[in-house]
Each structure stands twice: as C-alpha cells, then as structure tokens.
Amino acid sequence: MEKVVDPKIYFRTAIALLLLLAATWMIAYINLGLFNLIAALAIAITKAIVIALFFMHIKGSSRLLHLAAIAGVMWLLILISLTLSDFLTRGWTQ
Amino acid sequence: MKTAIEIDIQTEGEMPREHYLNVKTGVKAWLLTMDHKRIGILYLWTILVFFLIASVAAAMMRIELLTPQGDFVTNETYNKLFTIHGVLMVWFFLIPSIPTVLGNFAIPMMIGARDVAFPKLNLLSWYIFVAGGALTLWAIIHGGVDTGWTFYTPYSTTYANSHVITMAAGVFVAGFSSIITGMNFMATIHKMRAAGLTWFRLPLFIWSMYATSVILVLATPVLAITLAVMCVERIWGVGIFDPKLGGDPILFQHMFWFYSHPAVYIMILPGMGVVSELITCFSRKQIFGYGFVAAASMAIAVLGFLVWGHHMFVSSQSVYAGMVFSILSFLVAIPSAIKVFNWTATLHKGSIHFATPMLYALGFIGLFTIGGMTGLFLATLAVDVHVHDSYFVIAHFHYIMVGGMVMAFMGGLHYWWPKITGRLYPEMAGKLAALTTFLGFNLTFFPQFILGYLGMPRRYHAYPPEFQMFNVLSTAGASILGIGYLLPLIYFLWSLKFGRVAGPNPWRATGLEWQTPSPPPKHNFEDKTPIVTEKPYSYSAKEDADLNLASI
Amino acid sequence: MNTTTTIEAGLVHQQFDDIGQQREAAKLGMWIFLATEVLFFGGLFLSYTVYRFVYGHAFVEASRKLDVVIGGTNTAVLLISSLLMAFAVRASKLDQRRMLTGLLLGTAFLGCVFMLLKGVEYHKDYVDHLVPRMGFKWEGADPGNAELFYWIYFAMTGLHAIHVTVGIGILLVLALLAWRNTFSNGNHNTIEIAGLYWHFVDIVWCFLFPLLYLVGHR
C-alpha cells in the first residue's frame, strides 16, 4: 500500500474552493472599479494554487515538479507582459 | 572518462554479431520499433526527404535570380517556392534535424540509459511528424501556398488564394511531435542518468539538448494556438486579428514570433552542443570553462524568449517596445560570445586533428560568428529599419541556420556515423565535402549581405540589373553547395556496405556512447551499467601524442 | 532489488531501473505537458488580455449578456468533479477496485453535466444573437468590439470544452480498465496522470469564469 492523503484534507480543499467561488461571484455584484478585476484575478489564482497544492499533490512533491508547475505560468507572464509593452505604449488605448 | 567499464580500443575492429540494426529486420519491425536508435534513423530518412524537396525549391529560386527579369517562373510561383522552402526547411528539416536524429540516437547512450523515458511516445512523435509532413506535402502538390513561412495576417486570413489552412495544419500537427520530443528528452535527462552522472558531469551536448527541449516545450504550444486561431479566422470569416472588429494583425506577429524567435535557438543550440563534443575530441582537450558553456546554453534558452519583437521593428509596434526588444536582443550576444570564446580557448594549445567532423566544427565557429555579429546589426533598431526585409536578413539567418546548424549537423553525423552504422565513411571524401560545403556556402550567402545592404529586397523574383553580378555569384555558390551536400549522401550510402569497420571507439572519445560496441546492442550497454566518476572530456593531448584521427 | 519489487517487476518498463523511477518520470512528463497546455491556452489568454486593456469598456458591456448562473454552476460542477478525481487517485493507491471505478464514472458524469450545461448556454447565446458571424447582433455601442469579445469567449470556452470532452473519454476508458482490475498492485500511475490532467482542466475554468463572466461588476 502507498501512503495516501487523509480524506479530510480533500474535503476541506473542496469546501475552500466552493467558498472562493461564492466570494468571487458575490464581489462581482459590488462596484469596486478596478478592484473588481484585481479581486477576481486574485481569487482565481488562489483557487489554482489550492487545486495544485492539494488535489495535484504539489505539496510534498519534489522541487523539480514545483519548477515544472511554475515554468508554464512564468512563460505565460513573459508572453503577456512583453506583448503589453507594445500595446500599452502605442497611445491608442482608451 | 575513465569509468568502471574498461573497453580496449580497437583500431581495426570487428562488427559485433548482434546489434540493434540486425536484431529484428523487416519493414514491420522498423515501423513498430520503440528503440530510440532506430527512431533516430527513421527521422533521418524522413528529414532527408523534406531537405531534398526544400533544396529543389531553393535551386529553382536561385535559377530564377540568375537574371534580373522574371523569366524562369512567374512571380506567383516564386512566392510559392520561397514558402515551400521556408516551411519545409524550418519545420521539417532544421527544427527536427539534430534533436530527433542525433539527439534520439545519442542522448540515452550518452547518459548511460537503455532508452528514452517514453519510448512509445517517441515512436508516436515520428508518426505525428510524418502526418504533419504529409499534410504539408498535400498542400504543396495541390497548388502550394504563397504567404511565406510566416503566415502573416491579414494576408493569410483574408487575401491569399491558396492552401493556407492545410499547410498551417501540417505545421500545427508537426508541432506536437516537437512537444513530445522535448518532453521526452527532459524527462529522460532528469530521471535516467547513469550512476554518478551528476549535472556537471554531463556532456555539453546533453546540456544543449536540455535547453533545446525547454524551448520546444514552452514555445511550440503558442505557435500551435496561433496557427489554429489564424485558420479559424480564415474559415469563419471573422476573428481576433480582424481590423473590422478592432482586432490587430500585429498581435498575430507577437504570438508568431514568441514561438519563432526561440525556434531560431531550437535550430542553433543543438548545433552548439555537437560542436562542443567535436572541438574537445579533435583537439584532445578538456573544454575550457565547462560551467560557462553549459550555463550559456540555458541562458540562451531563457533570453531567447525575451527578444521576439526585433522581428517587428518596422511593423506598427510601438517605438518604446522596439527599444526594449532591441536592448534585450543585445543580451543574447553575451552567452553566444561566451561559447565562441570558450571553443576558441579550447583549441588553444590543443593537439588538433583535422578530421572531417572537426572541419565542420571549425567551419561552424567561423560562420556562426559572422551570422551572430550581423545579428547585432539587425538588433540595432535604426540599422534594422534600413536593412529590414532585405537580402541582408536572408544572409544573416542563413549564416546561422545553414552555416551554423547544418554544418554542425553534418559534423555530428560524421562523428556518430561509425556509432550508428559500425562503419567509417571515407575520410578523404569527407574532407572534400566539408571544404566544398564551406566554400559553396560562403559564395552563396556572402554576396547576399552586400545585396541587402545595397537595397535588394527579399521575396521578389525580378530585380534591377545592377544587382545581377552578386546574384550570379550567389547562384554559382549554391551549385557548389549542392555538390557539397550530394557528396556525403553518396559516400554515406557507400560506406554502409564498403566502409571500414569502425570498432567501438574510432575517435578515442570519452563519452559513454563510445564505451559500447558499434553499432550498439539493442539496449545500448549489454549487461553492464555504466558508472561515471569523472568530469567529461578528460582528454590528454600528451597521452594521445601519437594519435592521428585525421587519417583514420 | 528488494522484496517489494517482485510484484512490481512486471510493471516496470525495460528502460527503467525500478517502479519509483518510472513513476517519477511519468509524473514529470505530465507536468511538463501541462506547462505546454498553459501556453497553448496562453495564446488565447494573451489575446483576451490585450483587447481587455484596449477595449475595456466594451468588454465589460459585452460580458454582462453572458449567463452567469450557468457559468457559476458549471464552476461548482467542475470543482466537485475534481474532488471525486482526487478520491479516485486515492482509491487506486489503496487498491479499491469498486470504489475507483465508481469515482471515475462519477467524475466523468460531472464532466458530462458540465458539457450539457455548456451546450444549453451555447444555444442560448445563439438565440440571443451572440455568436460571431452567425447572426451576431449588438444593440449597444462598439458592436465590433463586442463581437471580438464573443469570438474570444467562444474560442476559450470551446478549447476548454474540447479538453473536457477528451478528459471524459479518458475517464470512461480508465473506468472500464479499472473494472477489469488493471490498476491493482501498485499500477496506479495512469490514474494519477489522468487526474493531473483533469485538475488542470478545472484550473483553466477557474480563470475563464471570472475573466469572461465577471469582467467588471455586473
């Protein structure tokens, strides 16, 4: 038999995720200006991290897997930020 | 490298009785093989076919450019020729060349493994590659595509009346073969190394293949989604690059070059790895600055992702972004220069053997340096505005891709040929071919630097008469270059039957792959598992004073 | 070789030394594949981000027409399916054949519920003239930019739906194999790898939901 995770952890993870979903849904109905977007993204990132850590067992995995999990996101940030360095400096944003 | 296994070096060896080539024969055994060495050979034949087709396209273009008038082919055909040449050479020859042929063949052996981590996926990657190639060939046979290999929007989505979708689909499919290969190599290099083979004992070829795999894995998916979105826009009639909706065609260029600039490093990093192997072996010296050369590979892989905008200086990209990309582009010169300096320092006071692989490696260093230096011209925002889309650019990237990558590929193929087939190629013919290639290459592409600087734009089938002399020189060079490529094709085939038997280690090289018979047994190392106790390249010029690898 | 490897010997492919190396390699391979998936979706996330910045106002307006109830419910459906999948991986490690089969089928079922709701929503979008080029009609300002938003919406959710469909297919095959006792005695690697894929698809939706349905405040 392999060592397995305590079921409680999975249940807690799921409850946390559902609560985060409720939070993001509710915040959308309050006008917070730019903060709406920031809150939505922050919650989405938190959900992603929670899923990766507990459902995908990144917690307790080797550093190599941590690196592999982060690499894709890092490269996506390179793609987005350098492309925006063009679009945000063109002078035709509203 | 002195390891637990001691294999006595035979100069006049015998072929092993059973090896990976004769263990199971027949078409079915080859088509269902999961042996990384055989898959390497499958790839070799496949990319050879694409190389030949793409070369024919190049030859037709060079014939057209002999005269200023467009008299050999129409402008429309010419557009299709350079598209065929670009698409096939980039995606179906250069990108797979060293990784899938030499990488597949050598990586597991060089790290002391029995196979790659995922042999089934490895075979699958070949089938996917063939499927992608078939789609592309279908598009060529049914009339071709005239967008150029870059598929720029809105021309590709709206105006081009050719088989854009099929050809882009071919490239899309072939991309997954790249991704699988990269993933496989990374898992293999991480998890399958022999006992004692720490990261800093790895041959530099492994480091460069690892860096290449990182790019394959992280860049290729962006190309895939870009081409998919472009195709959907062409089919659907509206899309995100469509100015009618407020979309921006420049976004396509950003996404395309996010892949295609790192792809340039997919095409050169493996070559750098091969050259590190060749320079050390044929100058009988430890590499100068191992850590720097290894780190430079990784630095090139990462920095390569930060510079794509230098392809877009004259698009409507913002001037600010242009400046940022220009500065970042200069950074890539640092690790590239580190490599060139370290190879040169390795040669210093080495006992240099001018064997065929070494001739290719030396050619690589010179041509890559020219290609790299002219790259700095192009990275300079102001200069690029002048020479953008001219023959200067053509000459620059052919110095990198043909002068760099193809020279390294040929060098590596000669170097590992005795390991692949168990037989040596004829050395004199090899030297002749290497020199012919070098001369032909320079004659073809050096005049193009001048042409570009004088203002001849790329992608036209006719040109003003004052450019004719340089174009004639270039076409003459291309014919010589063609001979340089045909010669190895002939003597390699000849050597399969008549070549001298090589023995396990004809070059007295130190890598693990040389510690097993040539050709190797099915699982590479028979029963013995290699153990590594030393750094790579522990050559000694003194010990090998009587050696003459150039007349082997 | 120690004693525990005797059962596992049949499972270890010839290129590996032991089952541990094989599992590690497979997991690493899957994570690398997921990194490529991030960038595969990444092209669309980039397009979204660029146009969100350039046409922010139009995007907020366009997003309000999407059905947030279906989108939100679907998020919950996927999150719960992820929970079942996590338990499926656990069951495979504990050698619980019936449990494993049931959980895989349950996960696949929730995947189907997601697809069903998505289908209902797509139909509603069509009726509301929100499908680009297929009778797209927009009463407000900037109809072009709104159409751009809906193009991206269909591209992103469509690509995601393809991934869900593939996932359902994989889960059903695995459920059948699990019923035939394929994954017993430590042969649970495949389940774990499939689980990683399913969780990844869930993560993508965790971003799609707020970005597409809750662009600004509603």
PDB file of C-alpha atoms in Angstrom, chain B residues 14 44 220 254 320 339 389 417 455 465 480 482 486 519 529:
ATOM      1  CA  GLU B  14      35.077  -6.343 -35.963  1.00  0.00           C
ATOM      2  CA  LEU B  44      16.977  10.766 -40.575  1.00  0.00           C
ATOM      3  CA  THR B 220       5.680  25.335 -29.608  1.00  0.00           C
ATOM      4  CA  HIS B 254       3.668  38.920 -31.490  1.00  0.00           C
ATOM      5  CA  TYR B 320       9.060  52.030 -26.845  1.00  0.00           C
ATOM      6  CA  LYS B 339      30.513  29.883 -26.245  1.00  0.00           C
ATOM      7  CA  ASP B 389      13.268  42.545 -45.304  1.00  0.00           C
ATOM      8  CA  TRP B 417      28.248   7.698 -38.165  1.00  0.00           C
ATOM      9  CA  GLY B 455      18.926  47.590 -51.037  1.00  0.00           C
ATOM     10  CA  PRO B 465      20.010  44.857 -63.373  1.00  0.00           C
ATOM     11  CA  ILE B 480      28.857  24.236 -55.310  1.00  0.00           C
ATOM     12  CA  GLY B 482      24.660  21.430 -53.671  1.00  0.00           C
ATOM     13  CA  LEU B 486      25.369  15.405 -52.514  1.00  0.00           C
ATOM     14  CA  PRO B 519      26.651  -0.487 -33.677  1.00  0.00           C
ATOM     15  CA  THR B 529      25.502  -0.443 -16.461  1.00  0.00           C
TER      16      THR B 529
END
